[in-house]
Amino acid sequence: MTSQSDGSSAGTVAETWDRVRATVDLGALRRNAALARRLAGEASLCAVVKSDAYGHGIRSVVPALMPLVDSFAVATLEEGEAVRAIAREHAIVVFSGFNHPAQLPRFNSLRLQPVIHQPGQLSWLRDHGGAAAGCWLKVDTGMNRLGFSMEQAGSAFRALAGCCDEKPGLMSHFAVADTPDHPMNAEQLSRFLEVSRCFDTTCSMANSAALASLVDSRLGMVRPGLMLYGITPFADPSRGPVELSPVMRFESRIAAVKDLSPGSTVGYGATWHTETVRHMAIVGAGYGDGYPRAIGNRGHAIVSGKQAPVIGRVSMDTLALDVSECGPVAVGDPVEFWGTHLNAATVAAWDGTIPYELLCRVSSRVPRVAVN
């Protein structure tokens, strides 16, 4: 369902698409990766491309990043296999590790590095030949999700070292790095450094937010995700690197225009009505494409460089905009939902969610068109 282009004839692409698409700016992606590289300093750079590169499409994102990063990280074995088909030589870290010993041969043949986070995985490794391409031990420093406790870390690391051809790496994860001033960040980092002093190995803790704000957390390897795609990783959007360039532009076109008389209603449930004459545009995108249904009557899109409120409920395949203040509009005019003129973090806030979810929710029926 997903289609991609190398962008070699961007003008032709712009003239032929007719409903909805996600344009992926690989130049912006590379600029963000270069910024991450500068922030990383001496640490190696691991690009997080899980969930189909946060909805941007690994088939275009991974090749664009390969010259700029040292390794990639994914969530599952299947994602690791997809990345390995493109990145033949890069190290690939699988955050979830494996959930059955039968998966180990695939991990080893694909040279994937599992993250070991619970005792059962240690037993499977010991009994089924170990990890051929290296592995990581995850320590829980306060996130209380996955990982060995501080007390278990030493014995777990020694056991894991006996199951791997290479010395295991050590990693943990911040719970509130998106709020840099939160005291829990310093507490978690202190716990992790306490554990890491016991082992001479590569250590990794910094995600996008920590990479940009917590210098001491950069250690041996950093793992940026969201910032690569041009979105601030901070809860307060005003914080963070101002140089980030949005990578995805989610857009559609006007499918129909209509004048509404006073007292008219729009859409399912008749939740929006006119008090004066209004000019409405129907746009060919809806929640079936990944545009949030909850934004009806709350957010806006960009038409002719101006804000056009979303009116009525968002349908599966269409939504309505009040374009009365946008000047003359016509069928076929472009509509931007987020990207160049409207930040995805702003749109996510209207939906009561986070930009991670917004990007990953873009449907597979939406073509990803890679440009630049």
Short mmCIF file of C-alpha atoms in Angstrom, two decimals:
data_model
loop_
_atom_site.label_atom_id
_atom_site.label_comp_id
_atom_site.label_asym_id
_atom_site.label_seq_id
_atom_site.Cartn_x
_atom_site.Cartn_y
_atom_site.Cartn_z
CA MET A 1 0.00 0.00 0.00
CA THR A 2 2.80 2.43 0.76
CA SER A 3 4.50 3.99 -2.25
CA GLN A 4 7.73 5.90 -2.24
CA SER A 5 9.66 8.01 -4.71
CA ASP A 6 13.21 9.22 -4.76
CA GLY A 7 11.95 12.71 -5.57
CA SER A 8 13.95 12.98 -8.79
CA SER A 9 11.02 14.66 -10.53
CA ALA A 10 9.28 16.54 -7.73
CA GLY A 11 7.33 18.76 -10.11
CA THR A 12 5.76 15.75 -11.82
CA VAL A 13 4.90 14.18 -8.46
CA ALA A 14 3.18 17.38 -7.30
CA GLU A 15 1.05 17.46 -10.44
CA THR A 16 -0.13 13.85 -10.34
CA TRP A 17 -1.16 13.07 -6.75
CA ASP A 18 -4.80 13.78 -6.11
CA ARG A 19 -6.03 12.88 -2.62
CA VAL A 20 -3.70 12.65 0.36
CA ARG A 21 0.00 12.00 0.87
CA ALA A 22 2.87 12.29 3.31
CA THR A 23 5.85 14.01 1.74
CA VAL A 24 9.10 12.95 3.44
CA ASP A 25 11.90 15.53 3.11
CA LEU A 26 15.13 13.54 3.21
CA GLY A 27 17.20 16.72 3.17
CA ALA A 28 15.54 17.81 6.41
CA LEU A 29 16.10 14.33 7.83
CA ARG A 30 19.80 14.54 7.05
CA ARG A 31 20.09 18.00 8.59
CA ASN A 32 18.51 16.75 11.80
CA ALA A 33 20.84 13.75 11.85
CA ALA A 34 23.83 16.05 11.37
CA LEU A 35 22.65 18.09 14.37
CA ALA A 36 22.32 14.89 16.44
CA ARG A 37 25.83 13.95 15.39
CA ARG A 38 27.21 17.30 16.58
CA LEU A 39 25.39 17.00 19.91
CA ALA A 40 26.61 13.42 20.39
CA GLY A 41 30.25 14.49 20.47
CA GLU A 42 32.42 11.39 20.88
CA ALA A 43 29.45 9.07 21.43
CA SER A 44 28.30 6.78 18.63
CA LEU A 45 24.98 7.65 17.00
CA CYS A 46 22.19 5.06 16.90
CA ALA A 47 19.17 6.18 14.85
CA VAL A 48 15.84 4.91 16.15
CA VAL A 49 13.71 3.83 13.17
CA LYS A 50 11.09 1.67 14.89
CA SER A 51 7.45 1.73 13.79
CA ASP A 52 8.42 2.21 10.14
CA ALA A 53 10.72 5.12 11.02
CA TYR A 54 7.99 6.79 13.09
CA GLY A 55 5.59 6.52 10.18
CA HIS A 56 8.00 8.06 7.64
CA GLY A 57 8.93 4.82 5.86
CA ILE A 58 12.16 2.88 6.44
CA ARG A 59 12.68 2.27 2.71
CA SER A 60 13.61 5.91 2.23
CA VAL A 61 14.68 6.92 5.76
CA VAL A 62 17.27 4.20 6.37
CA PRO A 63 19.28 4.76 3.15
CA ALA A 64 19.28 8.51 3.78
CA LEU A 65 20.66 8.02 7.30
CA MET A 66 23.20 5.29 6.58
CA PRO A 67 26.14 7.64 5.84
CA LEU A 68 25.40 9.71 8.95
CA VAL A 69 24.82 7.18 11.73
CA ASP A 70 26.72 4.30 13.29
CA SER A 71 23.80 1.98 13.96
CA PHE A 72 20.02 1.64 13.93
CA ALA A 73 17.49 0.66 16.60
CA VAL A 74 14.10 -0.98 16.16
CA ALA A 75 11.49 -2.50 18.46
CA THR A 76 10.97 -5.97 17.01
CA LEU A 77 12.66 -8.79 15.13
CA GLU A 78 10.50 -8.13 12.08
CA GLU A 79 11.54 -4.48 12.01
CA GLY A 80 15.16 -5.53 12.38
CA GLU A 81 14.82 -7.86 9.41
CA ALA A 82 13.37 -5.04 7.29
CA VAL A 83 16.21 -2.68 8.21
CA ARG A 84 18.85 -5.37 7.61
CA ALA A 85 17.57 -5.82 4.06
CA ILE A 86 18.65 -2.20 3.45
CA ALA A 87 21.55 -1.60 5.86
CA ARG A 88 23.82 -4.58 5.24
CA GLU A 89 26.72 -3.54 7.47
CA HIS A 90 25.31 -1.35 10.25
CA ALA A 91 24.71 -2.70 13.73
CA ILE A 92 21.00 -3.06 14.49
CA VAL A 93 19.70 -3.05 18.09
CA VAL A 94 16.32 -4.65 18.85
CA PHE A 95 14.85 -3.02 21.96
CA SER A 96 12.37 -5.78 22.82
CA GLY A 97 14.94 -8.51 22.41
CA PHE A 98 13.31 -11.86 21.63
CA ASN A 99 10.25 -13.45 23.17
CA HIS A 100 10.94 -17.10 22.29
CA PRO A 101 14.15 -19.11 21.85
CA ALA A 102 13.00 -20.12 18.36
CA GLN A 103 13.72 -16.56 17.27
CA LEU A 104 17.41 -16.76 18.16
CA PRO A 105 18.60 -18.31 14.87
CA ARG A 106 17.02 -15.41 12.97
CA PHE A 107 18.65 -12.90 15.29
CA ASN A 108 22.02 -14.48 14.69
CA SER A 109 21.69 -14.95 10.94
CA LEU A 110 20.61 -11.31 10.57
CA ARG A 111 23.31 -10.12 13.00
CA LEU A 112 20.77 -8.34 15.19
CA GLN A 113 21.69 -7.25 18.72
CA PRO A 114 18.93 -8.12 21.22
CA VAL A 115 18.33 -6.08 24.36
CA ILE A 116 18.07 -8.51 27.27
CA HIS A 117 15.68 -7.22 29.92
CA GLN A 118 14.44 -10.22 31.93
CA PRO A 119 15.89 -13.49 33.33
CA GLY A 120 14.05 -15.80 30.95
CA GLN A 121 15.93 -14.33 28.00
CA LEU A 122 19.23 -15.04 29.74
CA SER A 123 18.27 -18.69 30.10
CA TRP A 124 17.26 -18.94 26.45
CA LEU A 125 20.56 -17.46 25.35
CA ARG A 126 22.53 -19.83 27.52
CA ASP A 127 20.64 -22.90 26.31
CA HIS A 128 20.45 -22.03 22.61
CA GLY A 129 23.87 -20.90 21.50
CA GLY A 130 24.09 -17.27 22.62
CA ALA A 131 24.08 -14.03 20.63
CA ALA A 132 26.48 -13.97 17.71
CA ALA A 133 26.39 -10.25 16.92
CA GLY A 134 26.50 -8.82 20.43
CA CYS A 135 23.76 -7.83 22.80
CA TRP A 136 22.73 -5.30 25.43
CA LEU A 137 21.66 -5.57 29.05
CA LYS A 138 18.87 -3.23 30.09
CA VAL A 139 18.86 -1.89 33.64
CA ASP A 140 15.74 -0.37 35.19
CA THR A 141 16.82 2.88 36.84
CA GLY A 142 13.34 4.18 37.61
CA MET A 143 11.21 3.85 34.49
CA ASN A 144 9.68 0.68 35.97
CA ARG A 145 8.93 -0.85 32.62
CA LEU A 146 11.54 -3.30 31.30
CA GLY A 147 14.97 -4.09 32.67
CA PHE A 148 16.87 -5.78 35.48
CA SER A 149 16.88 -4.14 38.88
CA MET A 150 19.97 -2.38 40.17
CA GLU A 151 20.58 -5.35 42.48
CA GLN A 152 20.33 -7.86 39.64
CA ALA A 153 22.48 -5.93 37.18
CA GLY A 154 25.89 -7.29 38.19
CA SER A 155 25.05 -10.99 38.09
CA ALA A 156 22.93 -10.52 34.96
CA PHE A 157 25.76 -8.77 33.14
CA ARG A 158 28.24 -11.51 34.02
CA ALA A 159 25.81 -14.20 32.89
CA LEU A 160 25.13 -12.36 29.65
CA ALA A 161 28.83 -11.90 28.95
CA GLY A 162 29.14 -15.68 28.95
CA CYS A 163 26.45 -15.97 26.26
CA CYS A 164 27.73 -13.38 23.77
CA ASP A 165 30.65 -13.44 21.37
CA GLU A 166 31.21 -9.75 22.17
CA LYS A 167 31.08 -7.89 25.47
CA PRO A 168 27.47 -6.82 26.14
CA GLY A 169 26.54 -3.16 26.17
CA LEU A 170 24.62 -1.58 29.04
CA MET A 171 21.55 0.62 28.61
CA SER A 172 18.70 2.24 30.48
CA HIS A 173 15.88 4.65 29.64
CA PHE A 174 14.74 7.99 31.05
CA ALA A 175 11.15 8.39 32.22
CA VAL A 176 10.89 12.21 32.05
CA ALA A 177 13.71 13.41 29.82
CA ASP A 178 11.14 15.53 27.96
CA THR A 179 11.09 17.70 31.10
CA PRO A 180 14.82 18.43 31.57
CA ASP A 181 14.45 20.13 34.96
CA HIS A 182 12.66 17.16 36.55
CA PRO A 183 14.74 15.80 39.46
CA MET A 184 14.11 12.23 38.37
CA ASN A 185 16.49 12.68 35.42
CA ALA A 186 19.46 13.27 37.70
CA GLU A 187 18.39 10.40 39.95
CA GLN A 188 18.16 7.94 37.08
CA LEU A 189 21.44 9.03 35.55
CA SER A 190 23.19 8.72 38.91
CA ARG A 191 21.87 5.17 39.33
CA PHE A 192 22.96 4.21 35.85
CA LEU A 193 26.44 5.64 36.29
CA GLU A 194 26.75 3.76 39.57
CA VAL A 195 26.04 0.48 37.79
CA SER A 196 28.14 1.29 34.72
CA ARG A 197 31.28 1.92 36.79
CA CYS A 198 31.41 -1.80 37.49
CA PHE A 199 31.77 -2.76 33.83
CA ASP A 200 34.15 -1.63 31.12
CA THR A 201 31.65 -1.55 28.25
CA THR A 202 29.62 0.73 25.99
CA CYS A 203 26.84 2.48 27.89
CA SER A 204 23.73 4.13 26.46
CA MET A 205 20.96 6.15 28.05
CA ALA A 206 20.32 9.34 26.04
CA ASN A 207 17.20 9.55 23.90
CA SER A 208 16.38 12.67 21.84
CA ALA A 209 15.48 14.86 24.80
CA ALA A 210 18.46 13.77 26.88
CA LEU A 211 20.82 14.19 23.94
CA ALA A 212 19.68 17.79 23.56
CA SER A 213 19.60 18.76 27.24
CA LEU A 214 21.48 16.34 29.53
CA VAL A 215 25.13 16.45 28.48
CA ASP A 216 26.30 13.91 31.07
CA SER A 217 23.91 11.29 29.71
CA ARG A 218 25.52 11.01 26.27
CA LEU A 219 28.05 8.37 27.38
CA GLY A 220 29.13 5.83 24.74
CA MET A 221 26.06 5.72 22.50
CA VAL A 222 23.05 8.02 22.02
CA ARG A 223 19.68 6.92 20.66
CA PRO A 224 17.80 9.84 19.06
CA GLY A 225 14.40 9.13 17.56
CA LEU A 226 11.83 11.93 17.41
CA MET A 227 14.35 14.73 16.84
CA LEU A 228 15.56 13.03 13.66
CA TYR A 229 12.11 13.61 12.23
CA GLY A 230 12.18 17.32 13.05
CA ILE A 231 9.89 17.35 16.09
CA THR A 232 10.87 18.76 19.46
CA PRO A 233 11.25 15.98 22.05
CA PHE A 234 10.30 18.29 24.91
CA ALA A 235 6.96 18.62 26.67
CA ASP A 236 7.41 22.39 26.29
CA PRO A 237 7.72 22.90 22.50
CA SER A 238 9.65 26.14 23.01
CA ARG A 239 12.62 24.19 24.37
CA GLY A 240 15.22 22.29 22.45
CA PRO A 241 17.30 22.71 19.32
CA VAL A 242 15.81 25.45 17.15
CA GLU A 243 17.59 24.01 14.10
CA LEU A 244 15.25 21.02 13.78
CA SER A 245 13.59 20.77 10.36
CA PRO A 246 10.19 19.03 9.99
CA VAL A 247 10.58 15.94 7.83
CA MET A 248 6.98 14.92 7.13
CA ARG A 249 4.44 17.15 5.44
CA PHE A 250 1.01 15.53 5.72
CA GLU A 251 -1.24 17.09 3.12
CA SER A 252 -4.30 16.70 0.95
CA ARG A 253 -6.32 18.65 -1.58
CA ILE A 254 -9.68 20.37 -1.64
CA ALA A 255 -12.20 17.95 -3.11
CA ALA A 256 -15.23 20.28 -3.16
CA VAL A 257 -16.26 23.80 -2.18
CA LYS A 258 -19.63 25.00 -0.99
CA ASP A 259 -21.29 28.14 0.38
CA LEU A 260 -23.23 27.67 3.60
CA SER A 261 -26.19 29.81 4.53
CA PRO A 262 -26.87 30.90 8.15
CA GLY A 263 -28.22 28.08 10.27
CA SER A 264 -26.51 25.30 8.28
CA THR A 265 -24.88 22.36 10.07
CA VAL A 266 -21.86 20.33 8.96
CA GLY A 267 -21.07 16.63 9.25
CA TYR A 268 -22.16 13.71 11.40
CA GLY A 269 -23.98 14.72 14.56
CA ALA A 270 -24.50 18.27 13.29
CA THR A 271 -21.93 19.49 15.82
CA TRP A 272 -21.07 22.72 13.99
CA HIS A 273 -23.45 25.29 12.63
CA THR A 274 -23.23 28.63 10.88
CA GLU A 275 -24.43 31.97 12.19
CA THR A 276 -23.47 33.85 9.01
CA VAL A 277 -22.74 32.91 5.41
CA ARG A 278 -19.56 30.78 5.35
CA HIS A 279 -17.40 29.29 2.62
CA MET A 280 -16.61 25.59 3.20
CA ALA A 281 -14.11 23.22 1.63
CA ILE A 282 -14.35 19.43 1.77
CA VAL A 283 -10.91 17.84 1.91
CA GLY A 284 -10.01 14.31 0.85
CA ALA A 285 -8.55 13.04 4.13
CA GLY A 286 -9.99 11.66 7.35
CA TYR A 287 -9.33 9.42 10.32
CA GLY A 288 -8.95 6.46 7.95
CA ASP A 289 -5.78 8.20 6.76
CA GLY A 290 -4.58 8.99 10.25
CA TYR A 291 -5.94 12.50 10.73
CA PRO A 292 -7.30 12.57 14.31
CA ARG A 293 -11.07 12.46 14.62
CA ALA A 294 -10.94 14.46 17.87
CA ILE A 295 -9.63 17.56 16.09
CA GLY A 296 -13.05 18.33 14.62
CA ASN A 297 -14.18 21.79 15.83
CA ARG A 298 -10.84 22.25 17.61
CA GLY A 299 -7.91 22.58 15.23
CA HIS A 300 -7.10 24.03 11.85
CA ALA A 301 -5.25 23.26 8.63
CA ILE A 302 -3.33 25.54 6.28
CA VAL A 303 -4.92 26.69 3.02
CA SER A 304 -3.28 29.35 0.87
CA GLY A 305 -0.90 30.07 3.74
CA LYS A 306 -3.75 30.85 6.14
CA GLN A 307 -5.43 29.00 8.99
CA ALA A 308 -8.67 27.23 8.09
CA PRO A 309 -10.62 25.83 11.08
CA VAL A 310 -11.67 22.18 10.98
CA ILE A 311 -15.45 22.26 11.26
CA GLY A 312 -17.76 19.41 12.20
CA ARG A 313 -16.65 15.88 12.91
CA VAL A 314 -13.78 14.37 10.96
CA SER A 315 -15.09 11.47 8.86
CA MET A 316 -13.19 8.36 7.80
CA ASP A 317 -12.30 9.71 4.35
CA THR A 318 -13.09 13.43 4.42
CA LEU A 319 -13.15 16.49 6.65
CA ALA A 320 -14.52 20.01 6.32
CA LEU A 321 -12.72 23.35 6.64
CA ASP A 322 -14.05 26.86 7.00
CA VAL A 323 -12.07 28.67 4.29
CA SER A 324 -13.99 31.93 4.49
CA GLU A 325 -10.85 33.85 5.51
CA CYS A 326 -8.47 32.12 3.10
CA GLY A 327 -9.29 34.10 -0.03
CA PRO A 328 -10.40 32.42 -3.26
CA VAL A 329 -10.04 28.64 -3.12
CA ALA A 330 -10.76 25.96 -5.69
CA VAL A 331 -10.98 22.22 -6.08
CA GLY A 332 -7.46 20.82 -6.20
CA ASP A 333 -5.86 23.46 -3.96
CA PRO A 334 -3.36 21.96 -1.48
CA VAL A 335 -4.13 21.63 2.24
CA GLU A 336 -1.39 21.12 4.85
CA PHE A 337 -2.31 19.29 8.05
CA TRP A 338 1.18 19.48 9.51
CA GLY A 339 4.69 20.03 8.24
CA THR A 340 6.16 23.26 6.88
CA HIS A 341 3.66 25.75 8.31
CA LEU A 342 2.07 23.78 11.13
CA ASN A 343 4.09 21.78 13.64
CA ALA A 344 3.02 18.21 14.37
CA ALA A 345 3.43 18.87 18.11
CA THR A 346 0.73 21.56 17.88
CA VAL A 347 -1.64 19.24 16.04
CA ALA A 348 -0.99 16.47 18.56
CA ALA A 349 -1.88 18.83 21.41
CA TRP A 350 -5.28 19.51 19.80
CA ASP A 351 -5.84 15.76 19.81
CA GLY A 352 -4.72 15.41 23.42
CA THR A 353 -1.83 13.16 22.41
CA ILE A 354 1.88 13.34 21.56
CA PRO A 355 3.57 13.75 18.17
CA TYR A 356 4.96 10.19 18.37
CA GLU A 357 1.44 8.80 18.14
CA LEU A 358 0.36 11.30 15.49
CA LEU A 359 3.20 10.32 13.14
CA CYS A 360 2.86 6.58 13.69
CA ARG A 361 -0.89 6.75 13.10
CA VAL A 362 -0.63 7.90 9.48
CA SER A 363 -2.34 5.08 7.62
CA SER A 364 -0.66 2.64 5.26
CA ARG A 365 -3.04 3.82 2.54
CA VAL A 366 -1.31 7.20 2.56
CA PRO A 367 1.58 7.24 0.05
CA ARG A 368 4.94 8.32 1.48
CA VAL A 369 6.66 10.37 -1.21
CA ALA A 370 10.36 10.92 -0.55
CA VAL A 371 11.86 14.13 -1.92
CA ASN A 372 15.22 15.93 -1.75
#
